[in-house]
CSV table of C-alpha atoms and ligand atoms in Angstrom, one decimal:
chain,number,residue,atom,x,y,z
O,229,MET,CA,79.2,-182.1,42.5
O,230,PRO,CA,80.4,-178.0,42.5
O,231,ILE,CA,77.3,-175.7,42.7
O,232,GLU,CA,78.1,-172.5,40.9
O,233,ALA,CA,76.3,-169.0,41.6
O,234,ASP,CA,75.2,-166.6,39.4
O,235,LYS,CA,76.2,-168.8,36.5
O,236,SER,CA,75.0,-167.4,32.8
O,237,LEU,CA,73.1,-169.6,30.9
O,238,LYS,CA,73.8,-167.5,27.7
O,239,HIS,CA,75.6,-170.7,25.7
O,240,LEU,CA,72.9,-173.3,27.4
O,241,ASN,CA,70.1,-172.0,25.6
O,242,THR,CA,69.7,-171.8,21.4
O,243,PHE,CA,68.3,-168.3,21.7
O,244,GLY,CA,71.7,-167.1,23.1
O,245,ILE,CA,69.9,-165.4,25.9
O,246,ASP,CA,72.3,-163.8,28.7
O,247,CYS,CA,69.9,-165.0,31.8
O,248,LYS,CA,71.6,-166.0,34.9
O,249,ALA,CA,71.2,-169.1,37.2
O,250,ARG,CA,71.0,-168.5,40.9
O,251,ARG,CA,72.3,-171.7,41.6
O,252,PHE,CA,73.6,-174.0,39.0
O,253,VAL,CA,74.6,-177.7,39.1
O,254,THR,CA,75.9,-180.1,36.4
O,255,ILE,CA,74.7,-183.5,36.6
O,256,LYS,CA,76.9,-186.5,35.4
O,257,THR,CA,75.6,-189.6,36.9
O,258,LYS,CA,72.3,-190.7,38.0
O,259,GLU,CA,73.6,-191.2,42.2
O,260,ASP,CA,74.5,-187.6,41.5
O,261,LEU,CA,70.7,-186.9,40.5
O,262,LYS,CA,69.8,-188.8,43.2
O,263,ALA,CA,71.6,-187.2,46.0
O,264,VAL,CA,71.4,-183.7,44.7
O,265,LEU,CA,67.3,-184.7,44.7
O,266,ALA,CA,67.2,-186.0,48.2
O,267,THR,CA,68.9,-182.5,49.5
O,268,GLU,CA,67.2,-179.9,47.1
O,269,LYS,CA,63.7,-182.0,46.1
O,270,ASP,CA,61.6,-179.3,48.5
O,271,LYS,CA,63.6,-176.0,47.0
O,272,PRO,CA,62.5,-174.6,43.6
O,273,LEU,CA,64.5,-176.4,40.5
O,274,PHE,CA,64.8,-176.3,37.2
O,275,ILE,CA,65.4,-179.1,34.5
O,276,LEU,CA,68.3,-177.9,31.8
O,277,GLY,CA,69.1,-180.2,29.4
O,278,GLY,CA,70.2,-179.2,25.6
O,279,GLY,CA,68.1,-176.0,26.1
O,280,SER,CA,67.3,-175.6,22.8
O,281,ASN,CA,63.2,-175.6,23.4
O,282,MET,CA,63.0,-172.7,25.8
O,283,LEU,CA,62.8,-169.0,25.7
O,284,LEU,CA,63.9,-167.4,29.1
O,285,THR,CA,62.6,-164.0,30.0
O,286,LYS,CA,64.2,-163.8,33.2
O,287,ASP,CA,67.0,-164.9,35.8
O,288,ILE,CA,66.3,-168.2,37.1
O,289,ASP,CA,65.7,-168.2,40.8
O,290,ALA,CA,66.1,-171.5,41.4
O,291,LEU,CA,68.9,-174.7,41.4
O,292,VAL,CA,69.4,-175.3,37.8
O,293,LEU,CA,70.3,-179.1,37.0
O,294,HIS,CA,72.0,-179.2,33.8
O,295,ILE,CA,71.5,-182.9,32.7
O,296,ASP,CA,74.4,-184.3,31.2
O,297,LEU,CA,74.3,-187.9,31.3
O,298,LYS,CA,76.0,-189.8,28.4
O,299,GLY,CA,76.1,-193.2,27.0
O,300,ILE,CA,74.4,-195.3,24.1
O,301,SER,CA,74.0,-198.7,24.4
O,302,VAL,CA,72.2,-201.7,23.0
O,303,VAL,CA,69.5,-203.5,25.1
O,304,SER,CA,68.7,-206.4,22.9
O,305,GLU,CA,68.8,-207.2,19.1
O,306,ASN,CA,67.8,-209.7,16.3
O,307,GLU,CA,68.3,-210.1,12.8
O,308,SER,CA,66.2,-207.5,12.0
O,309,GLU,CA,65.8,-205.0,14.9
O,310,VAL,CA,67.7,-203.7,17.7
O,311,ILE,CA,66.5,-201.9,20.7
O,312,ILE,CA,69.2,-199.0,22.1
O,313,GLU,CA,69.0,-196.8,25.2
O,314,ALA,CA,70.4,-193.1,24.9
O,315,GLN,CA,71.2,-191.6,28.3
O,316,ALA,CA,69.2,-188.0,28.5
O,317,GLY,CA,72.3,-186.1,28.2
O,318,GLU,CA,73.5,-187.3,24.5
O,319,ASN,CA,73.0,-184.8,21.9
O,320,TRP,CA,69.7,-185.7,19.5
O,321,HIS,CA,71.6,-185.1,16.6
O,322,GLN,CA,74.9,-187.0,17.2
O,323,LEU,CA,72.9,-190.2,18.6
O,324,VAL,CA,70.8,-189.8,15.0
O,325,GLN,CA,74.5,-190.1,13.4
O,326,TYR,CA,75.5,-192.7,15.4
O,327,CYS,CA,72.7,-195.0,14.4
O,328,LEU,CA,73.2,-193.7,10.7
O,329,LYS,CA,76.8,-195.6,10.8
O,330,GLN,CA,75.8,-198.6,12.3
O,331,ASP,CA,72.8,-198.6,9.3
O,332,TRP,CA,70.0,-198.6,11.7
O,333,GLY,CA,66.9,-197.0,10.5
O,334,GLY,CA,64.1,-195.0,11.8
O,335,ILE,CA,65.2,-191.4,12.7
O,336,GLU,CA,66.6,-190.3,9.6
O,337,ASN,CA,64.4,-187.7,9.0
O,338,LEU,CA,64.7,-186.5,12.5
O,339,SER,CA,68.3,-185.4,12.0
O,340,LEU,CA,69.7,-182.0,12.8
O,341,ILE,CA,66.9,-181.6,15.2
O,342,PRO,CA,68.5,-179.5,18.3
O,343,GLY,CA,68.5,-180.5,21.5
O,344,ASN,CA,69.3,-183.3,23.8
O,345,VAL,CA,67.5,-186.8,24.0
O,346,GLY,CA,65.8,-186.3,27.2
O,347,ALA,CA,63.7,-183.6,25.7
O,348,ALA,CA,62.9,-185.5,22.9
O,349,PRO,CA,59.9,-187.5,24.6
O,350,ILE,CA,58.4,-184.2,26.2
O,351,GLN,CA,57.5,-182.6,23.0
O,352,ASN,CA,57.5,-185.7,20.9
O,353,ILE,CA,60.0,-184.5,18.7
O,354,GLY,CA,58.9,-184.5,14.4
O,355,ALA,CA,59.8,-183.6,11.2
O,356,TYR,CA,59.5,-184.7,7.5
O,357,GLY,CA,56.9,-187.3,8.4
O,358,VAL,CA,58.3,-189.0,11.2
O,359,GLU,CA,57.7,-188.6,15.1
O,360,LEU,CA,59.4,-190.1,17.6
O,361,GLN,CA,56.5,-192.1,19.0
O,362,ASP,CA,57.0,-193.7,15.8
O,363,VAL,CA,60.3,-195.6,17.3
O,364,PHE,CA,60.1,-195.0,20.7
O,365,VAL,CA,59.8,-198.0,23.4
O,366,SER,CA,60.2,-196.3,26.6
O,367,CYS,CA,61.9,-193.7,28.8
O,368,GLU,CA,63.2,-193.8,32.2
O,369,ALA,CA,62.2,-190.6,34.5
O,370,LEU,CA,62.9,-190.0,38.0
O,371,HIS,CA,60.3,-188.3,40.3
O,372,ILE,CA,61.6,-185.5,41.6
O,373,VAL,CA,60.1,-185.6,44.9
O,374,THR,CA,59.8,-189.3,45.6
O,375,GLN,CA,63.5,-190.0,43.5
O,376,GLU,CA,61.2,-193.4,42.4
O,377,GLU,CA,62.5,-194.7,39.3
O,378,LYS,CA,59.3,-195.3,36.4
O,379,ARG,CA,59.7,-196.3,33.2
O,380,PHE,CA,57.0,-194.8,30.7
O,381,PHE,CA,56.3,-197.1,28.0
O,382,ARG,CA,54.5,-195.6,24.5
O,383,PRO,CA,50.8,-195.5,25.5
O,384,ASP,CA,51.7,-193.9,28.8
O,385,CYS,CA,53.5,-191.2,27.4
O,386,GLN,CA,50.3,-190.0,25.6
O,387,PHE,CA,51.7,-188.8,22.7
O,388,GLY,CA,50.3,-186.3,20.2
O,389,TYR,CA,51.6,-183.2,17.9
O,390,ARG,CA,54.3,-181.8,19.8
O,391,GLU,CA,52.9,-183.5,23.0
O,392,SER,CA,52.8,-186.1,25.8
O,393,ILE,CA,51.8,-186.8,29.5
O,394,PHE,CA,55.2,-184.9,30.1
O,395,LYS,CA,53.9,-181.3,29.0
O,396,LYS,CA,50.2,-182.3,30.6
O,397,GLU,CA,49.5,-184.0,34.1
O,398,ALA,CA,53.2,-184.9,34.8
O,399,LYS,CA,54.5,-181.6,33.5
O,400,GLY,CA,57.5,-180.7,36.1
O,401,ALA,CA,57.4,-183.9,37.9
O,402,TYR,CA,60.0,-186.1,36.6
O,403,ILE,CA,63.1,-186.0,34.8
O,404,ILE,CA,64.1,-188.2,31.9
O,405,THR,CA,67.3,-190.3,32.5
O,406,SER,CA,67.1,-192.1,29.5
O,407,VAL,CA,65.7,-193.2,26.3
O,408,GLN,CA,64.7,-196.4,24.6
O,409,LEU,CA,64.1,-196.7,20.9
O,410,ARG,CA,63.4,-199.2,18.5
O,411,LEU,CA,65.4,-199.3,15.2
O,412,SER,CA,65.6,-201.4,11.7
O,413,LYS,CA,68.4,-203.1,11.0
O,414,LYS,CA,67.4,-204.1,7.9
O,415,GLU,CA,64.9,-203.5,5.0
O,416,HIS,CA,64.6,-199.9,6.3
O,417,LEU,CA,61.0,-198.4,6.3
O,418,LEU,CA,61.6,-195.1,4.5
O,419,HIS,CA,59.7,-192.0,4.9
O,420,MET,CA,59.5,-190.0,1.9
O,421,HIS,CA,55.8,-188.5,1.3
O,422,TYR,CA,56.5,-185.3,2.9
O,423,GLY,CA,56.2,-182.8,0.4
O,424,ALA,CA,60.0,-180.9,0.2
O,425,LEU,CA,61.2,-184.4,1.0
O,426,GLN,CA,59.8,-185.8,-1.9
O,427,LYS,CA,60.9,-183.2,-4.0
O,428,GLU,CA,64.5,-183.0,-3.1
O,429,LEU,CA,65.3,-186.4,-3.3
O,430,LYS,CA,63.8,-186.4,-7.0
O,431,GLU,CA,65.9,-183.6,-7.8
O,432,ARG,CA,68.8,-185.3,-6.3
O,433,GLY,CA,67.7,-188.5,-9.1
O,434,LEU,CA,67.4,-190.4,-5.5
O,435,GLU,CA,64.7,-193.0,-6.5
O,436,ASN,CA,65.8,-195.7,-3.9
O,437,PRO,CA,67.7,-193.5,-1.4
O,438,THR,CA,69.3,-195.3,1.6
O,439,ILE,CA,68.8,-194.2,5.1
O,440,GLN,CA,71.6,-192.2,4.6
O,441,ASP,CA,70.8,-190.1,1.7
O,442,ILE,CA,67.6,-189.4,3.6
O,443,ALA,CA,69.3,-188.2,6.1
O,444,GLU,CA,71.5,-186.0,4.1
O,445,THR,CA,68.7,-185.1,2.3
O,446,VAL,CA,66.5,-183.4,5.3
O,447,ILE,CA,70.0,-182.0,6.6
O,448,GLN,CA,70.1,-180.2,3.4
O,449,ILE,CA,66.9,-178.5,3.5
O,450,ARG,CA,66.9,-178.1,7.1
O,451,LYS,CA,70.0,-175.7,6.5
O,452,SER,CA,68.4,-174.1,3.6
O,453,LYS,CA,65.7,-173.0,6.2
O,454,LEU,CA,66.5,-173.4,9.4
O,455,PRO,CA,68.8,-171.0,11.1
O,456,ASP,CA,72.0,-172.6,12.5
O,457,PRO,CA,71.5,-171.7,16.4
O,458,ASN,CA,75.8,-171.3,16.5
O,459,GLN,CA,75.6,-168.7,13.9
O,460,LEU,CA,72.0,-167.0,14.9
O,461,GLY,CA,70.3,-167.7,18.3
O,462,ASN,CA,66.8,-169.5,18.0
O,463,SER,CA,64.7,-171.9,19.1
O,464,GLY,CA,63.1,-173.5,15.8
O,465,SER,CA,59.7,-173.6,15.2
O,466,PHE,CA,58.6,-171.2,17.8
O,467,PHE,CA,54.8,-172.1,17.4
O,468,LYS,CA,52.9,-174.9,16.8
O,469,ASN,CA,51.0,-175.6,13.5
O,470,PRO,CA,46.9,-174.8,14.7
O,471,VAL,CA,44.5,-177.1,14.6
O,472,ILE,CA,41.5,-175.4,13.2
O,473,ASP,CA,37.4,-176.2,12.7
O,474,LEU,CA,36.0,-176.6,9.4
O,475,ASP,CA,34.1,-172.8,9.4
O,476,THR,CA,37.5,-171.3,10.0
O,477,PHE,CA,39.6,-173.4,7.7
O,478,GLN,CA,36.7,-172.7,4.9
O,479,SER,CA,36.9,-169.0,5.5
O,480,VAL,CA,41.0,-169.1,5.4
O,481,ILE,CA,40.6,-171.0,2.1
O,482,LYS,CA,38.1,-168.5,0.6
O,483,ALA,CA,40.2,-165.5,1.1
O,484,HIS,CA,43.3,-167.6,0.2
O,485,PRO,CA,42.6,-170.2,-1.7
O,486,GLU,CA,46.7,-171.1,-2.2
O,487,ALA,CA,47.1,-171.5,1.6
O,488,PRO,CA,48.7,-174.8,2.2
O,489,PHE,CA,46.7,-176.8,4.6
O,490,TYR,CA,46.9,-180.9,6.1
O,491,GLU,CA,43.5,-182.4,7.0
O,492,VAL,CA,43.8,-183.7,10.5
O,493,SER,CA,40.3,-185.5,10.5
O,494,ALA,CA,36.5,-184.6,8.6
O,495,THR,CA,36.5,-181.7,10.5
O,496,GLU,CA,39.8,-180.4,11.7
O,497,TYR,CA,42.7,-178.8,9.6
O,498,LYS,CA,46.1,-177.9,10.1
O,499,ILE,CA,47.2,-174.6,8.8
O,500,PRO,CA,51.3,-174.3,9.1
O,501,ALA,CA,51.6,-171.0,11.3
O,502,GLY,CA,54.7,-169.9,9.0
O,503,TRP,CA,52.4,-169.3,6.3
O,504,LEU,CA,49.8,-167.2,8.8
O,505,ILE,CA,52.8,-165.3,9.9
O,506,GLU,CA,54.3,-164.6,6.6
O,507,LYS,CA,51.2,-163.5,5.6
O,508,ALA,CA,50.4,-161.4,8.3
O,509,GLY,CA,53.8,-159.8,7.3
O,510,TYR,CA,56.1,-160.9,9.8
O,511,LYS,CA,58.5,-162.6,7.5
O,512,GLY,CA,62.5,-161.3,7.7
O,513,ARG,CA,61.4,-158.3,10.0
O,514,ARG,CA,63.3,-157.0,12.7
O,515,PHE,CA,62.5,-155.1,15.9
O,516,GLY,CA,65.7,-154.5,17.5
O,517,ASP,CA,67.8,-157.6,17.9
O,518,ALA,CA,64.8,-159.3,18.3
O,519,GLY,CA,63.4,-161.2,14.4
O,520,VAL,CA,61.3,-163.4,12.5
O,521,HIS,CA,63.9,-165.8,10.1
O,522,ASP,CA,63.7,-164.5,6.8
O,523,LYS,CA,63.5,-167.9,5.4
O,524,GLN,CA,61.0,-169.5,7.9
O,525,ALA,CA,58.6,-167.3,9.2
O,526,LEU,CA,57.5,-170.1,11.8
O,527,VAL,CA,61.1,-169.2,13.4
O,528,LEU,CA,61.9,-166.4,15.8
O,529,VAL,CA,65.7,-165.5,16.2
O,530,ASN,CA,68.3,-163.2,18.0
O,531,HIS,CA,70.5,-161.0,15.8
O,532,GLY,CA,72.7,-160.4,18.7
O,533,ASN,CA,71.5,-159.1,22.1
O,534,ALA,CA,67.6,-159.5,21.9
O,535,THR,CA,66.1,-160.4,25.6
O,536,GLY,CA,63.9,-163.1,26.5
O,537,LYS,CA,61.3,-160.0,26.9
O,538,GLU,CA,61.8,-158.4,23.8
O,539,LEU,CA,61.5,-161.9,21.8
O,540,TRP,CA,58.2,-162.7,24.0
O,541,GLU,CA,57.0,-159.3,22.9
O,542,LEU,CA,57.3,-160.0,19.5
O,543,ALA,CA,55.7,-163.4,19.9
O,544,LEU,CA,52.5,-162.0,21.6
O,545,ARG,CA,52.4,-159.2,18.8
O,546,ILE,CA,52.4,-161.9,16.1
O,547,GLN,CA,50.2,-163.9,18.2
O,548,GLN,CA,47.6,-160.9,18.3
O,549,THR,CA,48.6,-159.9,14.8
O,550,VAL,CA,47.3,-163.6,13.4
O,551,LYS,CA,44.6,-163.2,15.5
O,552,ASP,CA,42.8,-160.5,14.5
O,553,GLN,CA,43.8,-161.2,10.5
O,554,PHE,CA,42.4,-164.9,10.4
O,555,GLY,CA,40.7,-165.3,13.8
O,556,ILE,CA,43.2,-168.6,14.4
O,557,PHE,CA,45.1,-168.6,17.9
O,558,ILE,CA,48.7,-169.6,17.5
O,559,SER,CA,50.1,-171.5,20.8
O,560,PRO,CA,53.9,-171.3,21.7
O,561,GLU,CA,55.7,-174.7,20.9
O,562,VAL,CA,58.8,-173.2,23.2
O,563,ASN,CA,58.8,-173.4,27.0
O,564,VAL,CA,58.6,-169.7,27.8
O,565,TYR,CA,60.1,-169.3,31.4
Q,807,EPU,N1,55.7,-171.8,4.9
Q,807,EPU,C1,55.2,-170.2,4.4
Q,807,EPU,N2,55.8,-169.5,4.7
Q,807,EPU,C2,56.9,-169.7,5.7
Q,807,EPU,C3,57.2,-170.7,6.4
Q,807,EPU,C4,56.6,-172.0,5.4
Q,807,EPU,O1,54.7,-170.3,3.8
Q,807,EPU,O2,57.6,-168.4,6.3
Q,807,EPU,C5,54.5,-172.7,4.2
Q,807,EPU,C6,55.3,-173.3,3.1
Q,807,EPU,O3,55.4,-173.1,2.3
Q,807,EPU,C7,54.7,-175.1,3.1
Q,807,EPU,C8,54.0,-175.0,4.6
Q,807,EPU,O4,54.0,-173.7,5.2
Q,807,EPU,O5,53.9,-174.7,2.5
Q,807,EPU,C9,54.7,-175.7,5.7
Q,807,EPU,O6,56.3,-175.5,5.7
Q,807,EPU,P1,57.6,-176.3,6.6
Q,807,EPU,O7,57.7,-177.7,5.4
Q,807,EPU,O8,58.7,-175.9,6.7
Q,807,EPU,O9,57.1,-176.7,7.5
Q,807,EPU,P2,56.3,-176.2,8.6
Q,807,EPU,O10,54.8,-176.8,9.2
Q,807,EPU,O11,56.4,-174.9,8.7
Q,807,EPU,C10,57.0,-178.2,10.7
Q,807,EPU,C11,57.4,-178.4,12.0
Q,807,EPU,C12,59.0,-178.6,11.8
Q,807,EPU,C13,59.5,-179.4,10.9
Q,807,EPU,C14,59.1,-179.3,9.9
Q,807,EPU,C15,59.2,-180.2,8.7
Q,807,EPU,C16,55.6,-177.7,13.3
Q,807,EPU,C17,55.8,-176.5,14.7
Q,807,EPU,N3,57.1,-177.0,13.0
Q,807,EPU,O12,57.2,-177.0,10.1
Q,807,EPU,O13,59.6,-178.7,12.9
Q,807,EPU,O14,61.2,-179.4,10.6
Q,807,EPU,O15,57.6,-179.3,9.5
Q,807,EPU,O16,58.4,-181.3,8.6
Q,807,EPU,O17,55.2,-178.5,13.1
Q,807,EPU,C18,60.5,-177.4,14.7
Q,807,EPU,O18,59.9,-178.0,15.8
Q,807,EPU,O19,61.4,-177.0,15.8
Q,807,EPU,C19,60.9,-177.7,13.7
Q,807,EPU,C20,61.8,-177.1,13.5
């Protein structure tokens, strides 16, 4: 495994930020991973997957491990369902496409989410009414210090909205090497209740859609709102949708009866951060090459040569304006380094 020095990460993060890794190694097998950890575990390490959920604000003064483990296999199956295992370095969307080709259902709503399989459990990826936890069986992870392999089953992962144990007490402790999912082979349970999806299916006249129809519709909606990282650097939603208490919710609705919201519980509501950011006047704005997407204000974009610092300054400015205007704190969804 050759270790490269001063490697540019521009093409390895979807924001397209030109930061460097002081040392960099691509990991193709679990054996290689164990070997690297055995010699490097006491030195600073940085785990890089698909680079789709991070903002680099400085060069990485560590050994960057680019996890490139590949493979999709069937663990077990019966007449109605299949359990598959995908290695951490598989591209998430390619996995979804592979499953759709076999007519395996469960992750069609999660089409076109950028990033790799290994990162999916960390933030419990979700879109259009489905979250990874709905199909998740387990993942295998390697402890960085002890190099012990551990299997995390669904309850172990403490999944929540864009949350898991890997963002909390196990943060930075493990490298996820593979993920197992339970998918349906027939009588697929379709998730069509998400507003934008329901509307688009209706417009397309798809009353009894297949899982492939749902995937195509989701892809269409995403393409119309979310920029393609190959054309415009971005990291999907930059902020999480904030969960607010009843008092705050009532004051927002009083001032803006048109505000979209979701009820989380009797005392908690979620207001789309994209709506708050748009109301705060940032949608489509640009400060140098750092900007806010013109079709979805939740997405920060790199118009060319923005630095991570410039994007982070913009994020902080947005956060402050939303706080001043609505009394609501929006926290980043992406990992900022
Ligand atoms: N909205 C605005 N202005 C905007 C953006 C949104 O008013 O600029 C309003 C929309 O009109 C709608 C509501 O906010 O009423 C929700 O918008 P949307 O359906 O686009 O979803 P979202 O809540 O903004 C979340 C996820 C997305 C996911 C979509 C669909 C988070 C942080 N983001 O966005 O996930 O694709 O729902 O399920 O939860 C990602 O995580 O990277 C991501 C793209």
